[in-house]
GROMACS .gro file of C-alpha atoms in nm:
model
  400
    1UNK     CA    1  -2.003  -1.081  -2.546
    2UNK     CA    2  -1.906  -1.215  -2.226
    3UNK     CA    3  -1.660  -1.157  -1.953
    4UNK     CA    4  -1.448  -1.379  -1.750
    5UNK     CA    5  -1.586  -1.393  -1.382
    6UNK     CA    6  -1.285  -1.324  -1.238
    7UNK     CA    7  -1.246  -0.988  -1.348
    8UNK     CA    8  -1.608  -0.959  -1.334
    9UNK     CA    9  -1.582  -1.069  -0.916
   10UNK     CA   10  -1.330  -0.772  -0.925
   11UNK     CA   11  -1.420  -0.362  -0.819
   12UNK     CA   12  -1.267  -0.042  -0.959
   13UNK     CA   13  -1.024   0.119  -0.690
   14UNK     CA   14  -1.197   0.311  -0.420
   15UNK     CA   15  -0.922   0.541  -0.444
   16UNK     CA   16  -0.990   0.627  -0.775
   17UNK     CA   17  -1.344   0.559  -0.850
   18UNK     CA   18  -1.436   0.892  -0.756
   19UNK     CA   19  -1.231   1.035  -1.057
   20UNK     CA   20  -1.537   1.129  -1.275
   21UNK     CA   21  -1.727   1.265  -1.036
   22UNK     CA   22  -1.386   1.488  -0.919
   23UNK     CA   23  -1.321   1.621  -1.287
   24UNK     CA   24  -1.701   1.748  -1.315
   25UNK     CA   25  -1.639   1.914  -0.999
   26UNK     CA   26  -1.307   2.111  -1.122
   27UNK     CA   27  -1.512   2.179  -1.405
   28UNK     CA   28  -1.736   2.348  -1.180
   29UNK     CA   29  -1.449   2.574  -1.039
   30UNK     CA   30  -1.419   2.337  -0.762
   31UNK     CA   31  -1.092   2.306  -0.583
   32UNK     CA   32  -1.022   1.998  -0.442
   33UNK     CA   33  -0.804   1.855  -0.191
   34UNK     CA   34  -0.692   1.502  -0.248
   35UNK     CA   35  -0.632   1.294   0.081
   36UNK     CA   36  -0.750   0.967  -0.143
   37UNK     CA   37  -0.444   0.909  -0.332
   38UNK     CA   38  -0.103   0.790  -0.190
   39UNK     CA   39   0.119   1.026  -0.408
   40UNK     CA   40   0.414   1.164  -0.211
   41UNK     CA   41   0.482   1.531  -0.303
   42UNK     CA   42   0.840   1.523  -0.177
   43UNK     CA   43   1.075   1.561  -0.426
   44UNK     CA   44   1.237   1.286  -0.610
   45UNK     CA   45   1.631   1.236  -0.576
   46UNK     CA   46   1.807   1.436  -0.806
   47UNK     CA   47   2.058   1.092  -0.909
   48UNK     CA   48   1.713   0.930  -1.097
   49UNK     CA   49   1.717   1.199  -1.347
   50UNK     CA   50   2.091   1.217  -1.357
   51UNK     CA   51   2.134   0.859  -1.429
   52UNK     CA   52   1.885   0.857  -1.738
   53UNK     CA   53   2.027   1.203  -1.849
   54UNK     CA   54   2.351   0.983  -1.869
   55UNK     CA   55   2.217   0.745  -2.066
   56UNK     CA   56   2.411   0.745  -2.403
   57UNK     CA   57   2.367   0.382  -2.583
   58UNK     CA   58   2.250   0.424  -2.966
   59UNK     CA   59   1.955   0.208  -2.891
   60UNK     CA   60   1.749   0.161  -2.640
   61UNK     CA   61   1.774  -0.203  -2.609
   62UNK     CA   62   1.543  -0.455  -2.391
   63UNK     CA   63   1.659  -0.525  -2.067
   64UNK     CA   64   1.733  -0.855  -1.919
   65UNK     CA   65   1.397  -0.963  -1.799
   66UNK     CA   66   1.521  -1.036  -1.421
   67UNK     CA   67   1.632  -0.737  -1.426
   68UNK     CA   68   1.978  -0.481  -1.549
   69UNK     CA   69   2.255  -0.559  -1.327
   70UNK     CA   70   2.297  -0.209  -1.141
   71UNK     CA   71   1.913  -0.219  -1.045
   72UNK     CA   72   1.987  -0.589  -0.884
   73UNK     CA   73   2.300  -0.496  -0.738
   74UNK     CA   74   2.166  -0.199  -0.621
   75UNK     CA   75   1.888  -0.369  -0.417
   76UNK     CA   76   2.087  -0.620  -0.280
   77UNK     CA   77   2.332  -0.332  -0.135
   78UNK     CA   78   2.029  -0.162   0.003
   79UNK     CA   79   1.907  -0.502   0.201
   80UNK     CA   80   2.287  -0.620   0.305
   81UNK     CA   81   2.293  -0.243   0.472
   82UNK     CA   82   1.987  -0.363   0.675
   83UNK     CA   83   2.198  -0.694   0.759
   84UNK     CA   84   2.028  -0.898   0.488
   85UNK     CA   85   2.214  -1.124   0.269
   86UNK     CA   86   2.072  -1.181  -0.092
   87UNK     CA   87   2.192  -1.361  -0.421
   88UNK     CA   88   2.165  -1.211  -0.736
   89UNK     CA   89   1.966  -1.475  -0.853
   90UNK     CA   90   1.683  -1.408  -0.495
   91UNK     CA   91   1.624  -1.036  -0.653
   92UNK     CA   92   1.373  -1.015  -0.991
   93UNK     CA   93   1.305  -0.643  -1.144
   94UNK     CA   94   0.931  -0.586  -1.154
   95UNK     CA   95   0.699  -0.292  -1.308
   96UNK     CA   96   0.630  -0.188  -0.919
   97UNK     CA   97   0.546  -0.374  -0.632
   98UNK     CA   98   0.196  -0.420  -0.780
   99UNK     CA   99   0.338  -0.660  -1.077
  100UNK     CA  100   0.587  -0.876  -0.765
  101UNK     CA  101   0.226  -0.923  -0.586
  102UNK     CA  102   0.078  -1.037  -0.914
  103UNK     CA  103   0.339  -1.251  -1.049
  104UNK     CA  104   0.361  -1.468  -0.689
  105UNK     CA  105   0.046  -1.512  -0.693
  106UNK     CA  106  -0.004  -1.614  -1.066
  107UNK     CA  107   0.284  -1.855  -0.926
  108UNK     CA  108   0.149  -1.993  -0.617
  109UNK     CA  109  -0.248  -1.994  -0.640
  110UNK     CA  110  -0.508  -2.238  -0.826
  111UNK     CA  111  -0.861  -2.181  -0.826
  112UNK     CA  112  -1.023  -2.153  -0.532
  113UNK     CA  113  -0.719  -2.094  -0.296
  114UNK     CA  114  -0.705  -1.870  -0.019
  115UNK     CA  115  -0.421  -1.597   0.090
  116UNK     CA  116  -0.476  -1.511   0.461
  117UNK     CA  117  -0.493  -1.107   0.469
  118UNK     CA  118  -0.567  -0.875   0.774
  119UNK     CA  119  -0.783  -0.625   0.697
  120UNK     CA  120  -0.871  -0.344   0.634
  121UNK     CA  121  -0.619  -0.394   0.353
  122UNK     CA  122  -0.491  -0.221   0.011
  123UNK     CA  123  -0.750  -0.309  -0.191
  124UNK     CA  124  -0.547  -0.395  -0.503
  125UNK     CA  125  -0.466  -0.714  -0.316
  126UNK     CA  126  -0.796  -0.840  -0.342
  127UNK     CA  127  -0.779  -0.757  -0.731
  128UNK     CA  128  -0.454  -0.950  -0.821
  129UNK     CA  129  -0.560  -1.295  -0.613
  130UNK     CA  130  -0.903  -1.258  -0.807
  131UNK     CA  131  -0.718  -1.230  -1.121
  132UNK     CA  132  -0.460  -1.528  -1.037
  133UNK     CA  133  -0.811  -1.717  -0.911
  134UNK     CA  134  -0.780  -1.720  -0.547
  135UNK     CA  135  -0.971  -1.590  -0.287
  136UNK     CA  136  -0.926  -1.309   0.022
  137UNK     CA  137  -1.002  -1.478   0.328
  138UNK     CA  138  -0.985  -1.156   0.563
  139UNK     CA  139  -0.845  -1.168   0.897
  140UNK     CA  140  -1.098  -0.951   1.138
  141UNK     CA  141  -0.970  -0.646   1.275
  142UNK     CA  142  -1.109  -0.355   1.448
  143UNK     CA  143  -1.047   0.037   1.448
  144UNK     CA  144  -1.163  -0.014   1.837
  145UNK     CA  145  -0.813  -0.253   1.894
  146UNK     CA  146  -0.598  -0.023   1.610
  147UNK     CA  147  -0.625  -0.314   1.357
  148UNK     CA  148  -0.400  -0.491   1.568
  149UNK     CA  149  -0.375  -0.906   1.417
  150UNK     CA  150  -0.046  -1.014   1.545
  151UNK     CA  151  -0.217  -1.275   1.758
  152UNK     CA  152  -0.123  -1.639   1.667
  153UNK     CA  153  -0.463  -1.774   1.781
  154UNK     CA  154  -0.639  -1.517   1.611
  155UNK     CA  155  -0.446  -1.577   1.277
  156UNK     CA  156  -0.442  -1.967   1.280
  157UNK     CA  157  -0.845  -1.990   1.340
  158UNK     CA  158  -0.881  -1.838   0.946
  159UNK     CA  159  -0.637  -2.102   0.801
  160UNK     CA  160  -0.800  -2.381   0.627
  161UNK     CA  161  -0.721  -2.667   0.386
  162UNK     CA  162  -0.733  -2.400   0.118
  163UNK     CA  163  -0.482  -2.156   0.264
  164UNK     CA  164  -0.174  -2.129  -0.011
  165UNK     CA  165  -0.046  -1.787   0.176
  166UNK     CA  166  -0.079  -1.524   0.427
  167UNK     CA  167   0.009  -1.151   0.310
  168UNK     CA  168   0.092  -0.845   0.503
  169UNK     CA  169   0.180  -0.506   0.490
  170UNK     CA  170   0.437  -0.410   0.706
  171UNK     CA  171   0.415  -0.098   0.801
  172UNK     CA  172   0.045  -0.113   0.716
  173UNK     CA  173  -0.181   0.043   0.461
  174UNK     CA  174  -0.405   0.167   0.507
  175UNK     CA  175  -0.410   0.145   0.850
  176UNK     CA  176  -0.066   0.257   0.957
  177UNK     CA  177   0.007  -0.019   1.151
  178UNK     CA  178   0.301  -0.202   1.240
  179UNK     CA  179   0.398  -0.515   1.346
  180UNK     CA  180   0.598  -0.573   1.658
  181UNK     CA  181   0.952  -0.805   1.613
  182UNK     CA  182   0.769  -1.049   1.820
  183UNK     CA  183   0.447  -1.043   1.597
  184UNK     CA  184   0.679  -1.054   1.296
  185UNK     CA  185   0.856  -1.362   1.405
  186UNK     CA  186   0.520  -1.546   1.549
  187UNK     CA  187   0.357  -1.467   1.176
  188UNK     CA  188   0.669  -1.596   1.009
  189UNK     CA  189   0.640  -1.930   1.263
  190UNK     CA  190   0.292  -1.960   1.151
  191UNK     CA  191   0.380  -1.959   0.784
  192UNK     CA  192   0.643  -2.236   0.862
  193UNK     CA  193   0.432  -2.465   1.114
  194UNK     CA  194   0.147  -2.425   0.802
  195UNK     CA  195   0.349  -2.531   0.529
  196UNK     CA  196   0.232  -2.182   0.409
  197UNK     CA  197   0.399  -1.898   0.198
  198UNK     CA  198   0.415  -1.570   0.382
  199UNK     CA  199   0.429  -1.255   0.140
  200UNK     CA  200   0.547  -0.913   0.322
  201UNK     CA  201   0.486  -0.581   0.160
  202UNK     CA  202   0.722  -0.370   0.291
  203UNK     CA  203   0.748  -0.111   0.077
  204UNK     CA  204   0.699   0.107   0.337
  205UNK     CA  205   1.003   0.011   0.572
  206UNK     CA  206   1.148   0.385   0.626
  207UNK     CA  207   0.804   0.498   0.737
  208UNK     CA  208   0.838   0.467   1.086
  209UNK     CA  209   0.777   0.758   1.381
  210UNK     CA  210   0.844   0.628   1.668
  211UNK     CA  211   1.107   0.421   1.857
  212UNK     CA  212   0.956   0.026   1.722
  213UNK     CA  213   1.195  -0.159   1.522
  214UNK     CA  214   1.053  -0.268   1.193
  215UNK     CA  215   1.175  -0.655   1.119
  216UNK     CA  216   1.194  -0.813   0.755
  217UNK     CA  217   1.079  -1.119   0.683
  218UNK     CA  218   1.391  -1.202   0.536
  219UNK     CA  219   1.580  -1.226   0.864
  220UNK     CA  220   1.485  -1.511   0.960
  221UNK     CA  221   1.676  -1.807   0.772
  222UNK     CA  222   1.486  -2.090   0.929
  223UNK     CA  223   1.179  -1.956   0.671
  224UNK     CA  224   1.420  -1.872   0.402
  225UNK     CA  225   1.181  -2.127   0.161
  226UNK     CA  226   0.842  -1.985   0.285
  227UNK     CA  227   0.875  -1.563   0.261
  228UNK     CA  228   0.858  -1.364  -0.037
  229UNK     CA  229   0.949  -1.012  -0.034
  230UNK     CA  230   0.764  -0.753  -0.215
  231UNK     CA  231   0.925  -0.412  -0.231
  232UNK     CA  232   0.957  -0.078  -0.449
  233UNK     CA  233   1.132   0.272  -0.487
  234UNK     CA  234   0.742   0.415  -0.557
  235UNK     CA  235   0.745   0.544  -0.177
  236UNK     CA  236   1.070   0.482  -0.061
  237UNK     CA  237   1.178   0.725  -0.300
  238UNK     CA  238   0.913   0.914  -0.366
  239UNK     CA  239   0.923   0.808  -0.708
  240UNK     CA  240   0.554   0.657  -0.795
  241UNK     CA  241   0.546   0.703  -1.209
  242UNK     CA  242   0.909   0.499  -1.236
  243UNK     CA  243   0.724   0.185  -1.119
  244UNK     CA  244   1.014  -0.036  -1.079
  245UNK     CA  245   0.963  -0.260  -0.774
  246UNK     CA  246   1.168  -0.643  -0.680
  247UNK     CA  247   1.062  -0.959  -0.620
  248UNK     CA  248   1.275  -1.140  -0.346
  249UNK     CA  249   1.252  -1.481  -0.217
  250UNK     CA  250   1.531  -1.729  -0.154
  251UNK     CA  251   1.310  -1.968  -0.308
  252UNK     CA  252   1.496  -2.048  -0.603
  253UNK     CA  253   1.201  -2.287  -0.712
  254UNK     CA  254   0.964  -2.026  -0.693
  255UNK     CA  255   1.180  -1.803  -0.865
  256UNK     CA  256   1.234  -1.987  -1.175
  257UNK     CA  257   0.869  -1.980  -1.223
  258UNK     CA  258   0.811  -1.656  -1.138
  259UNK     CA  259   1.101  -1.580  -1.467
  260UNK     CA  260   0.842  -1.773  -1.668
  261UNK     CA  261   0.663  -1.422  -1.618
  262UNK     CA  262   0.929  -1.205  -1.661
  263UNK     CA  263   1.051  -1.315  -1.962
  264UNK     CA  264   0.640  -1.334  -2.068
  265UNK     CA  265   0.679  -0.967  -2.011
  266UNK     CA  266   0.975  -0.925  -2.178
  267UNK     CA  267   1.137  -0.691  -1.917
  268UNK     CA  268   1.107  -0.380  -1.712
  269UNK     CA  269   1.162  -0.014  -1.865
  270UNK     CA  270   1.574   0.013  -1.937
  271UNK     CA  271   1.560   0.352  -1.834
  272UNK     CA  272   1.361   0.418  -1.537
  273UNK     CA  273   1.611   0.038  -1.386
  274UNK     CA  274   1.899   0.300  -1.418
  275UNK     CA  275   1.736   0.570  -1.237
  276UNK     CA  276   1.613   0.330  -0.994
  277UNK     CA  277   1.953   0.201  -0.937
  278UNK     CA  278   2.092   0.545  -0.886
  279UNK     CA  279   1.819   0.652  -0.609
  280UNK     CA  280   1.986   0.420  -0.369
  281UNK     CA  281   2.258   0.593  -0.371
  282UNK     CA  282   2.059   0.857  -0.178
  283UNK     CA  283   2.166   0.892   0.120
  284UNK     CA  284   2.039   0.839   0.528
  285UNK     CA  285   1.908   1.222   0.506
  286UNK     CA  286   1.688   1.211   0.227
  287UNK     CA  287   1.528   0.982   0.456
  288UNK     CA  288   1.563   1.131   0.771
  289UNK     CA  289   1.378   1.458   0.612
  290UNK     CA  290   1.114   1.230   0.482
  291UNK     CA  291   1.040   1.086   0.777
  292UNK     CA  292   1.059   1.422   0.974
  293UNK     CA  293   0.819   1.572   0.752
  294UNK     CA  294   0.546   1.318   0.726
  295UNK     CA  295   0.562   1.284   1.109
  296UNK     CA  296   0.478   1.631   1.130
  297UNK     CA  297   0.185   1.576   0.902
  298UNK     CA  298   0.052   1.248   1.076
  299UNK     CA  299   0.011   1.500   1.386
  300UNK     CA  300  -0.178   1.712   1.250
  301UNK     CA  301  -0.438   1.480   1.057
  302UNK     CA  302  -0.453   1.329   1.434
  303UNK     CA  303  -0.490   1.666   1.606
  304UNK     CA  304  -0.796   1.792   1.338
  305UNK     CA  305  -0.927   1.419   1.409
  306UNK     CA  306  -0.942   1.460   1.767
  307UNK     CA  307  -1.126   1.785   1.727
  308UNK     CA  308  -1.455   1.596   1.483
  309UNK     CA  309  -1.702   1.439   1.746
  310UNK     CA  310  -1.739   1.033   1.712
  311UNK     CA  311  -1.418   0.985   1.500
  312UNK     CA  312  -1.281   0.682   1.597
  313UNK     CA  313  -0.874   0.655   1.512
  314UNK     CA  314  -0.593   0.514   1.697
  315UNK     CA  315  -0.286   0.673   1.601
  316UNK     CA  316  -0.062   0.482   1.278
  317UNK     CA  317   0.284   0.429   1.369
  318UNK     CA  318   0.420   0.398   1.023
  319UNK     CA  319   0.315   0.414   0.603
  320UNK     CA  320   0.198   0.773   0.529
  321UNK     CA  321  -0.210   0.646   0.575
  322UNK     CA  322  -0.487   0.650   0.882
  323UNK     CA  323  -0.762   0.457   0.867
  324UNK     CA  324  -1.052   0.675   1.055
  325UNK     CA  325  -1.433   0.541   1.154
  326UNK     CA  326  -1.618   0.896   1.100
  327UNK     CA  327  -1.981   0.955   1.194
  328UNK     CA  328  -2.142   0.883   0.890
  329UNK     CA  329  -2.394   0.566   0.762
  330UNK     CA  330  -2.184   0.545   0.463
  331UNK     CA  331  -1.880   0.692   0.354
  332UNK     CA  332  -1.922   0.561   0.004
  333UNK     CA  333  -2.268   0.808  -0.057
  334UNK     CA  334  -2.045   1.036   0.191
  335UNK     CA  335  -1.772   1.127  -0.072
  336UNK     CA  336  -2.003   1.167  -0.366
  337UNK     CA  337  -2.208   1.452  -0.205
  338UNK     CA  338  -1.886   1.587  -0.088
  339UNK     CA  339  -1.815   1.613  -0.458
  340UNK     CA  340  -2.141   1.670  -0.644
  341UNK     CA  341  -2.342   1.880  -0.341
  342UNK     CA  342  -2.091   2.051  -0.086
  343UNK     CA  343  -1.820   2.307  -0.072
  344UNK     CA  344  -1.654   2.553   0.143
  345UNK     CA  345  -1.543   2.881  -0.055
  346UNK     CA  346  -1.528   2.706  -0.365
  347UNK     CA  347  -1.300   2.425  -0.199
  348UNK     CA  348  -1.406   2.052  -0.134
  349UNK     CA  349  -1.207   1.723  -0.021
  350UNK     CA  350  -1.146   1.402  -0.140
  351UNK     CA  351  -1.053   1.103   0.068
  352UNK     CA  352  -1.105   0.674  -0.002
  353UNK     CA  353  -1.370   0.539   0.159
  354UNK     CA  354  -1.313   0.225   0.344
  355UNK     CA  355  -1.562  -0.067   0.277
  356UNK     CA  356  -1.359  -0.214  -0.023
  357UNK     CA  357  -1.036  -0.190   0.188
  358UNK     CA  358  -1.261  -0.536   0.400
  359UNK     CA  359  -1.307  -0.871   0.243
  360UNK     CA  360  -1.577  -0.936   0.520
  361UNK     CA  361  -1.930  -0.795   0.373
  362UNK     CA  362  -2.058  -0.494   0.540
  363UNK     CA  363  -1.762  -0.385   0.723
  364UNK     CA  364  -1.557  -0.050   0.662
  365UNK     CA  365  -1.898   0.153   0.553
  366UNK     CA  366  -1.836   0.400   0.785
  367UNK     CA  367  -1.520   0.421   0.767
  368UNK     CA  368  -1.221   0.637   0.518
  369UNK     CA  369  -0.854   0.604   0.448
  370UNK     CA  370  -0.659   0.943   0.440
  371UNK     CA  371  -0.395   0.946   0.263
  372UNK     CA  372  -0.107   1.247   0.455
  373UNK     CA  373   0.096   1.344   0.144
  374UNK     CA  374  -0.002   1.748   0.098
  375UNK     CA  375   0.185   2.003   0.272
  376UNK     CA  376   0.117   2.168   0.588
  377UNK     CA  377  -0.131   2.451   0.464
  378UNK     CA  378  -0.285   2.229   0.225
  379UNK     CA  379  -0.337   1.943   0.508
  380UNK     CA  380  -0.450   2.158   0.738
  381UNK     CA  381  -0.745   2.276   0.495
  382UNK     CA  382  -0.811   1.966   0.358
  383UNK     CA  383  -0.858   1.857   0.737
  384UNK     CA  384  -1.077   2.151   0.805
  385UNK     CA  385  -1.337   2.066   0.479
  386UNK     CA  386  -1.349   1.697   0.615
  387UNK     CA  387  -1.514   1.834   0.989
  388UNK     CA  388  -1.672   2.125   0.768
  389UNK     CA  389  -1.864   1.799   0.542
  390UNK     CA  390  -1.951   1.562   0.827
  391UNK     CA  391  -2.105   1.846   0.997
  392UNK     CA  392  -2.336   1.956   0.687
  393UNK     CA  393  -2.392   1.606   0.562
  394UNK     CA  394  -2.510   1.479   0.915
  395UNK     CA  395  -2.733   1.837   0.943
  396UNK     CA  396  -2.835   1.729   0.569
  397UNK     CA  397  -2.906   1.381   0.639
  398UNK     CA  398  -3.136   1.437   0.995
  399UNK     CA  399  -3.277   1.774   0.873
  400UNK     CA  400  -3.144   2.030   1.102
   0.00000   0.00000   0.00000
């Protein structure tokens, strides 16, 4: 039996892919650290359980398929609080920010087609334009510069007569970078002067330590047709297993396809749209102790950096991610020994290694995403078995 090519062109997460290899390890009495996984461990607001502890219809009925009412409403008071005006009808429910990405590209991209990404990016993104038929035509970056791509000359040279879209990740992951108001508006001129749709994670948005502003796409009115919006409660609330996301564009053209989807899908989980809508009723310091805390952690995954010899890592202003070079050949054969071969007092460390976070061969070998989501104690160790591993894998590797 045979396979389509597109999901054959497609890879298992490099976030994940380790999985087997990490359950014969516990099995082993191994404990491991996970800095490979983006899973917050702060603790959800208490209004998400609330609201579905509330719940008292006889049946639990389908749900509109752009979404229940309070969830809409609910994001659209969340954006007009950052000065952002949106129509009920801009705003469509979606199973996470994963299933907006999908369903705007299933909307916008025939075979063939190209979305503009920087990379390193999430590597998910590369899955879903497969999947809708399109292809990742990377923007080059460097951990040398801090991934930095918010240069118009640099981002025009990559568009071609294939280019349908340019997508970013604002603040960045995995990289932790963030795009300057200047950058943001130049990207979002680009999009316009191109005839181009520009799609901006920002899922992210409240991840941000120091004093840059972080500027939606959807303030700028002159490119009201061109950006989509793709956004979620997975990180902003620390609420990953609800997956409930939005997809927001004032393109009402583009949004009466992208209901052609929706209502393929049916509709969103009833429930976890009510607790959704109730988390943003959270308010500015549930956010403020967020922030606080993973800006604490970011430290001191940069301090433990600074201290491994030939780590290369500028530091990420935003997100809850770093991505590192480390002194390794590959980080790939890297991670597996640190799984099947190494460990420190019965402890070992898992992190995602960075060459299918590129869409340009070869790159990101050497090279790992950390994820900074475990608590102080459990960082700092974590951090510890990642110097502890380079330092037997290199003495492994040349003998010593």
């Amino acid at each position: 039996m045979r396979f389509s090519r597109k999901i054959e062109s497609c890879n298992l997460s490099p976030i994940r892919k380790f999985h087997p290899y990490a359950v014969e390890a516990e099995a082993r009495g191994r404990k491991i650290y996970h800095l490979n996984i983006g899973q917050p461990d702060i603790e959800t607001p208490k209004e998400f359980f609330t609201a579905i502890q509330n719940f008292k219809d006889p049946v639990l009925a389908y749900a509109p398929s752009a979404g229940i009412p309070a969830y809409v409403e609910s994001v659209r008071g969340y954006y007009r609080s950052l000065g952002i005006e949106l129509d009920t009808g801009d705003i469509l429910a979606t199973n996470g920010g994963s299933e907006a990405l999908q369903i705007v590209l299933q909307c916008i991209l025939d075979e063939g087609d190209e979305v503009l990404i920087p990379e390193p990016f999430y590597p998910n993104y590369n899955t879903f334009t497969r999947l809708a038929g399109g292809v990742v035509h990377p923007i080059p970056t460097s951990a040398e510069e801090g991934f930095f791509y918010g240069d118009r000359d640099r981002i025009e040279a990559e568009i071609t007569p294939r280019t349908k879209a340019i997508l970013i990740t604002n603040p960045g992951n995995p990289t932790g970078a963030i795009l300057s108001p200047e950058s943001t508006r130049m990207i979002a001129d680009v999009a316009r002067d191109h005839d181009l749709f520009v799609i901006a994670d920002e899922v992210y948005r409240e991840f941000v330590y120091g004093d840059e502003k972080i500027v939606s796409l959807a303030e700028f009115p002159d490119v009201a047709q061109n950006v989509v919006i793709i956004d979620s409660i997975s990180k902003r609330f620390s609420a990953c297993g609800a997956r409930i996301g939005a997809l927001i564009s004032r393109n009402k053209e583009l949004m009466g396809q992208a209901m052609k989807v929706c209502q393929g899908r049916l509709c969103c989980s009833t429930l976890d749209q009510l607790g959704a809508a109730a988390l943003y009723s959270a308010g500015p310091a549930y956010f403020a102790a967020q922030k606080e805390e993973y800006h604490r952690r970011r430290d001191t995954v940069m301090e433990k950096l600074a201290q491994i010899p030939g780590v290369v890592c500028k530091c990420p202003e935003g997100a809850f991610y770093l991505m590192a070079k480390i002194p390794v050949d590959n980080a790939d054969d890297f991670q597996k020994w640190l799984l099947t071969d190494f460990e420190d007092n019965g402890d070992t460390v898992m992190f995602a290694p960075g060459e299918q976070f590129y869409g340009t061969p070869g790159k990101g070998k050497d090279e790992i995403r950390i994820a900074y989501v475990l608590k102080q104690a459990d960082l700092e160790r974590a951090m510890d078995l990642l110097a502890l591993g380079i330092r037997a894998y290199q003495g492994r590797s040349f003998g010593k």
